[in-house]
XYZ file of C-alpha atoms in Angstrom:
339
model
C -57.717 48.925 151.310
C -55.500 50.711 154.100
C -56.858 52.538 157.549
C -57.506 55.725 156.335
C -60.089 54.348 153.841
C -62.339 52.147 156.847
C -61.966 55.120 159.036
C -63.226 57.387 156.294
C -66.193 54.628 155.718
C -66.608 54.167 159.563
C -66.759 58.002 159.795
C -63.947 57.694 162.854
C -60.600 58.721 162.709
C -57.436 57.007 161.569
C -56.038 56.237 165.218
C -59.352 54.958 166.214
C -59.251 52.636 163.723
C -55.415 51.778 164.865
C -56.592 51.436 168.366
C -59.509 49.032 167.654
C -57.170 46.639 165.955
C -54.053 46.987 168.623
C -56.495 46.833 171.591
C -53.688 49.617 172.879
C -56.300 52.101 173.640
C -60.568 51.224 174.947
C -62.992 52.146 172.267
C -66.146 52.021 172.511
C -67.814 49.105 171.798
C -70.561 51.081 169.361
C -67.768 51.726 167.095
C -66.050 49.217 167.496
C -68.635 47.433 166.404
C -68.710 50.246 163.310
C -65.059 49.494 162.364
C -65.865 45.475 162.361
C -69.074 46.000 160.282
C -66.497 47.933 157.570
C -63.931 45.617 157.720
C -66.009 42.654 156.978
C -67.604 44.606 153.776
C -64.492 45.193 152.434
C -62.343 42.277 153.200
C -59.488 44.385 155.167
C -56.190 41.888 156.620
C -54.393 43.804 158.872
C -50.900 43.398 157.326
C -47.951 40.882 159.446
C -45.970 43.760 160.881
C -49.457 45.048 162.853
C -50.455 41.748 163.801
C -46.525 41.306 164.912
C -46.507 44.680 166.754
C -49.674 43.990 168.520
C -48.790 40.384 169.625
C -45.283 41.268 170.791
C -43.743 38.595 168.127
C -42.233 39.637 165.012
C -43.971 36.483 163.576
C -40.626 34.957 161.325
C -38.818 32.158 162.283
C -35.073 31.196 162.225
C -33.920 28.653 159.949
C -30.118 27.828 160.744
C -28.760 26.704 157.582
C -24.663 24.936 156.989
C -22.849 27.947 155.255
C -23.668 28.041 151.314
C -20.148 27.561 150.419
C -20.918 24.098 151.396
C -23.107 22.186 148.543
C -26.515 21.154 150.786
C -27.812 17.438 150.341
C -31.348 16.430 149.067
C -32.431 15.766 152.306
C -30.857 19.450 154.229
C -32.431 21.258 151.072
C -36.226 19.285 151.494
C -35.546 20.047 155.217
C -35.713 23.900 154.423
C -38.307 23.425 151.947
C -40.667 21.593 154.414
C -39.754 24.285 157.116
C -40.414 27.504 154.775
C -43.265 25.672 153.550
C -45.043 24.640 157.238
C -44.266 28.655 158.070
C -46.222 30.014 155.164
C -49.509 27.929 156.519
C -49.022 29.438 159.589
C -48.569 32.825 158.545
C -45.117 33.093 159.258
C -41.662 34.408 157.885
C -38.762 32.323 157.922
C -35.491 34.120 158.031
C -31.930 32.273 157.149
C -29.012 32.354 158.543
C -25.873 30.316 157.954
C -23.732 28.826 160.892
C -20.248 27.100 160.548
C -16.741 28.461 159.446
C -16.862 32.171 159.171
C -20.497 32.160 159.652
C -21.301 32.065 163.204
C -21.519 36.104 164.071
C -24.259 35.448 161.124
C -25.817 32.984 164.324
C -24.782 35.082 167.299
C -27.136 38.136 165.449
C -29.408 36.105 165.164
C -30.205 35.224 168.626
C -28.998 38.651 170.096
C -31.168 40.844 168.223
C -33.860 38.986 168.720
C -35.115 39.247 165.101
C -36.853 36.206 165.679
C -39.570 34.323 167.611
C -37.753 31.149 167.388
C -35.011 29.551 165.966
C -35.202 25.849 163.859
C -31.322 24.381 164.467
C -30.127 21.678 161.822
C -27.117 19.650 161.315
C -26.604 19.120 164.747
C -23.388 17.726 166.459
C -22.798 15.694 169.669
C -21.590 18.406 171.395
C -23.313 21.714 170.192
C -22.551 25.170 171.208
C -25.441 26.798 169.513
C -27.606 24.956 171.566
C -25.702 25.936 174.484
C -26.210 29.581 173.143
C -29.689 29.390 172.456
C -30.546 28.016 176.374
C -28.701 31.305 177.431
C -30.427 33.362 175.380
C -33.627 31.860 177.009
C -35.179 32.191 172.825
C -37.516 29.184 172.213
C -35.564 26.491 169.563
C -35.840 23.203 168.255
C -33.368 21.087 166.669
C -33.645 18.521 163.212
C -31.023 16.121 164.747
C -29.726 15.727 168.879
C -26.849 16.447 170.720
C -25.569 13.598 173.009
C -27.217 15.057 175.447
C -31.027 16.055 174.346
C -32.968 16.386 177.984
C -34.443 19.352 178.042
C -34.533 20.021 174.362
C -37.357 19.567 171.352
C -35.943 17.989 168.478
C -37.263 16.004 165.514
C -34.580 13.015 164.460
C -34.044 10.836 162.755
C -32.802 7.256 163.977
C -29.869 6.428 161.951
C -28.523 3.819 164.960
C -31.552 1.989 164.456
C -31.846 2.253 160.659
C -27.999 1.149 160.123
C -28.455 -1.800 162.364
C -31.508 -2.625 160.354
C -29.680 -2.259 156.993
C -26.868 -4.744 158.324
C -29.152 -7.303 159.669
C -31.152 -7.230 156.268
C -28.376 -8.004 154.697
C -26.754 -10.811 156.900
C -30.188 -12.439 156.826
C -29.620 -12.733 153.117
C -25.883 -14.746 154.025
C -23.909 -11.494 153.576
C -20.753 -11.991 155.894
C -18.098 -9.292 154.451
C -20.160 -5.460 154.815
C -19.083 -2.039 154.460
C -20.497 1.196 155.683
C -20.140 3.850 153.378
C -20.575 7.084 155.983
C -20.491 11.015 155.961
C -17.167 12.459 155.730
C -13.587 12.207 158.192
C -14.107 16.168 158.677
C -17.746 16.218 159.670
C -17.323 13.017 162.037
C -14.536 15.274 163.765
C -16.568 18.412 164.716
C -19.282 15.693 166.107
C -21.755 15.106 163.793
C -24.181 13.243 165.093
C -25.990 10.711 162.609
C -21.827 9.701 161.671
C -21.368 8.735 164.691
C -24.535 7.190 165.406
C -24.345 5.359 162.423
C -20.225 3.949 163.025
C -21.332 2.636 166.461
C -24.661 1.044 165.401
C -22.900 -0.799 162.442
C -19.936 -1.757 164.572
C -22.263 -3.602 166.948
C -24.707 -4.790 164.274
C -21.549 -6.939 162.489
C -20.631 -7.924 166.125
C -23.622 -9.102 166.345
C -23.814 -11.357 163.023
C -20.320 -12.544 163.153
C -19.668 -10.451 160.404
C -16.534 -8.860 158.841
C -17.047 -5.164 159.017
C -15.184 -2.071 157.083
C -16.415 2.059 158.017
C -15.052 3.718 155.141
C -15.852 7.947 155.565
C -16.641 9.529 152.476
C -17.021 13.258 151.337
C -20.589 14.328 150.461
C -20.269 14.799 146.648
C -20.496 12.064 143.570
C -16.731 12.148 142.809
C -15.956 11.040 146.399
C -18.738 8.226 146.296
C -17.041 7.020 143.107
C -13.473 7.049 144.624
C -14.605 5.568 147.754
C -15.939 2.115 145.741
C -12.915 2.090 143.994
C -10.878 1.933 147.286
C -13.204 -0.550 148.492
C -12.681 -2.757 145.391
C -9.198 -2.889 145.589
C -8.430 -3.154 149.337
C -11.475 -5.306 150.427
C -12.758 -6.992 147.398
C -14.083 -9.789 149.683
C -17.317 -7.142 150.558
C -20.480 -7.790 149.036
C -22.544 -6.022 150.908
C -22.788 -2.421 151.694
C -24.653 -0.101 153.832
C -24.803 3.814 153.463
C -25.756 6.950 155.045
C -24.408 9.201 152.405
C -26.543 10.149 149.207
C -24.881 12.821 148.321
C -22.607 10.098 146.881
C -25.091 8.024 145.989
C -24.567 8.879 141.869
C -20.781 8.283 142.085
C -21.451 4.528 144.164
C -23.418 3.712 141.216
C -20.569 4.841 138.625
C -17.847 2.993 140.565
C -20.099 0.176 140.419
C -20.824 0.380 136.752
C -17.172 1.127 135.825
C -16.003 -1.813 137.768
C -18.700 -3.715 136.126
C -20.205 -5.417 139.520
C -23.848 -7.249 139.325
C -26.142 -5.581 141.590
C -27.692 -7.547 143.142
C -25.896 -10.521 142.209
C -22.731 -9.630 143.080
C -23.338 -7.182 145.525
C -25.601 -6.232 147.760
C -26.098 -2.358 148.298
C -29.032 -0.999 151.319
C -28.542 2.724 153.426
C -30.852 5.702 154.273
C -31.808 8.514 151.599
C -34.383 10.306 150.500
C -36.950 8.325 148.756
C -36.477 9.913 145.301
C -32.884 9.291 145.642
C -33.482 5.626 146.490
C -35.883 5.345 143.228
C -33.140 6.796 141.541
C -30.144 4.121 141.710
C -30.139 1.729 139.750
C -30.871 -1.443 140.425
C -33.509 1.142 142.715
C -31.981 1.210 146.695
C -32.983 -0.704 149.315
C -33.257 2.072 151.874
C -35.031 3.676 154.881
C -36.269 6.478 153.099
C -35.813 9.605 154.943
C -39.380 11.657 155.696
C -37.490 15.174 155.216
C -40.672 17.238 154.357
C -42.989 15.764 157.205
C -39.942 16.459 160.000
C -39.451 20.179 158.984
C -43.171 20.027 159.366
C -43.074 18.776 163.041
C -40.375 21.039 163.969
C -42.178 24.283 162.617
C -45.097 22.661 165.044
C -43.432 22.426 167.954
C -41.436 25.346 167.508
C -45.127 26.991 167.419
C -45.547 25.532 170.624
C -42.753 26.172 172.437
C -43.630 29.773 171.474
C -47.262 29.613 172.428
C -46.448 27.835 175.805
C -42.953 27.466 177.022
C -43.876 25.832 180.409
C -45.750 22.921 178.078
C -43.166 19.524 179.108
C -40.148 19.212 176.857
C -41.372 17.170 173.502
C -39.696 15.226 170.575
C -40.116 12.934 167.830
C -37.291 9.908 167.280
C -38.724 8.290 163.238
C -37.787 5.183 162.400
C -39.117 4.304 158.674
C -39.128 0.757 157.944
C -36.746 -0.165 155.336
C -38.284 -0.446 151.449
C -37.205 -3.458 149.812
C -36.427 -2.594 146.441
C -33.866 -3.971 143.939
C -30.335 -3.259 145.212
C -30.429 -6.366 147.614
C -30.280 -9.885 146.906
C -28.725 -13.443 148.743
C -24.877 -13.130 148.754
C -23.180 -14.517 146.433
C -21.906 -18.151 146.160
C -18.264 -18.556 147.308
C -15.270 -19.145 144.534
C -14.137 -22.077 144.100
């Protein structure tokens, strides 16, 4: 069903019809009234570019995405699941566009052209120039992750400080005195990433804390690197048996170090981070973890990106999660001394 068919059936013509559903031009509310009645019979949607033209929106959202030459984890890819998904209830494109390396002239037409409503920022570093962009551009945004500065901004986070610190104290409740955190990578702590940094501080204290021996160890996000990384923790600190971890990209490779060096978890070591809940289920022994709510945050920032469309003098909002920590398998007392 198009126009020309409910003006032929509302016996009007096709640019009444057009003007009834723009509101661009009075018509009279007899046939109005007339154009409704046929409309209702039949079923008729006006299609997204109408509805866009006569709003003023073009009615798709922008998803800022790390550049594809760079393998995405579990958690960015359920993060642009959970935001394509949130858009489609709400009637909504969503429209990608890589930022990073050669990428960002992929960003800057982005925000320039204004192809967008709003733009949905992720991976986000201390100190963030795309932010900085987007506030000049005066388009509405929202950020998964903070810079080091949020006032002002809406973001949806999630609190790795407060989840590391939880992971260490869980395990020097359980007499664990020798803990390494396994974190993100050397490179992406350099440009600023913020949950690395979060993370090395919140640990640092946390052992401080406990009177606890503490090792940050960076680690590329792939299984190879996870696997290397336990095998330079073996032989340079074999006194650790407990460790903590943001990354789950390496998550399979930790548990093929561990396996090849033939280590007991839980008995001889202790192993507790933040991941994705399948990926926690995963491991084996299954992870103690704070499992990541990636699907409900893309969620929350599709909603408040809504709102900060709908009404951008509403007060700055955001949302800080802090999932408790599932006690699983991977964690246990530490182990006795050697005698």
């Amino acid at each position: 069903m198009n126009i020309g068919e409910i003006a032929r059936r509302a016996g009007v013509s096709r640019s009444t019809v057009s003007y009834a559903l723009s509101g661009r031009r009075s018509v009279s509310a007899a046939t109005k009234q007339r154009i409704q009645a046929v409309i209702d019979e039949v079923g008729y949607r006006p299609n997204a570019a109408a509805r866009a033209l006569k709003e003023g929106r073009t009615r798709t959202l922008g998803l800022v995405v790390p550049p594809a030459s760079l393998r995405l984890t579990d958690t960015q890819l359920e993060f642009v699941a959970s935001v394509v998904e949130a858009a489609a209830r709400a009637d909504l494109d969503v429209l990608l566009s890589p930022s990073g390396g050669d990428h960002d002239r992929s960003f800057e037409r982005l925000i320039s052209g204004r192809r967008v409503d709003g733009v949905i920022l992720m991976e986000i570093r201390l100190e963030d120039e795309r932010v900085t962009l987007l506030q000049q551009a005066g388009l509405p945004f929202v950020t998964i992750g903070r810079t080091a500065h949020p006032e002002g901004t809406f973001w949806v986070d999630v609190d790795y400080a407060a989840l590391v610190a939880r992971c260490v104290h869980h395990l020097a409740d359980l007499g664990h005195r020798e803990i390494a955190l396994i974190n993100r990578s050397a490179e992406l702590a350099a440009t600023g990433y913020g949950p690395a940094h979060r993370a090395q501080t919140a640990f640092t204290e946390a052992v401080r804390q406990r009177g606890a021996t503490g090792i940050d160890l960076p680690c590329a996000d792939d299984p190879a690197a996870g696997e290397e990384c336990f095998a330079q923790l073996r032989e340079r600190h074999p006194e650790i048996t407990g460790i903590v971890t943001i990354n789950e990209a390496a998550l399979p490779g930790l548990q093929r170090g561990i396996e090849r060096a033939g280590v007991a978890v839980p008995r001889e070591l202790s192993v507790a981070g933040v991941a994705a809940a399948h990926l926690a289920e995963r491991f084996r022994p299954r992870l103690t973890a704070a499992d990541v709510p990636a699907l409900t945050m893309g969620a929350h920032a599709v909603e408040l990106l809504q709102e900060r469309i709908a009404a951008p003098e509403n007060p700055v909002r955001h949302l800080l999660l802090a999932p408790p920590i599932s006690l699983r398998d991977s964690t246990a007392p530490a182990p006795l001394p050697r005698t």
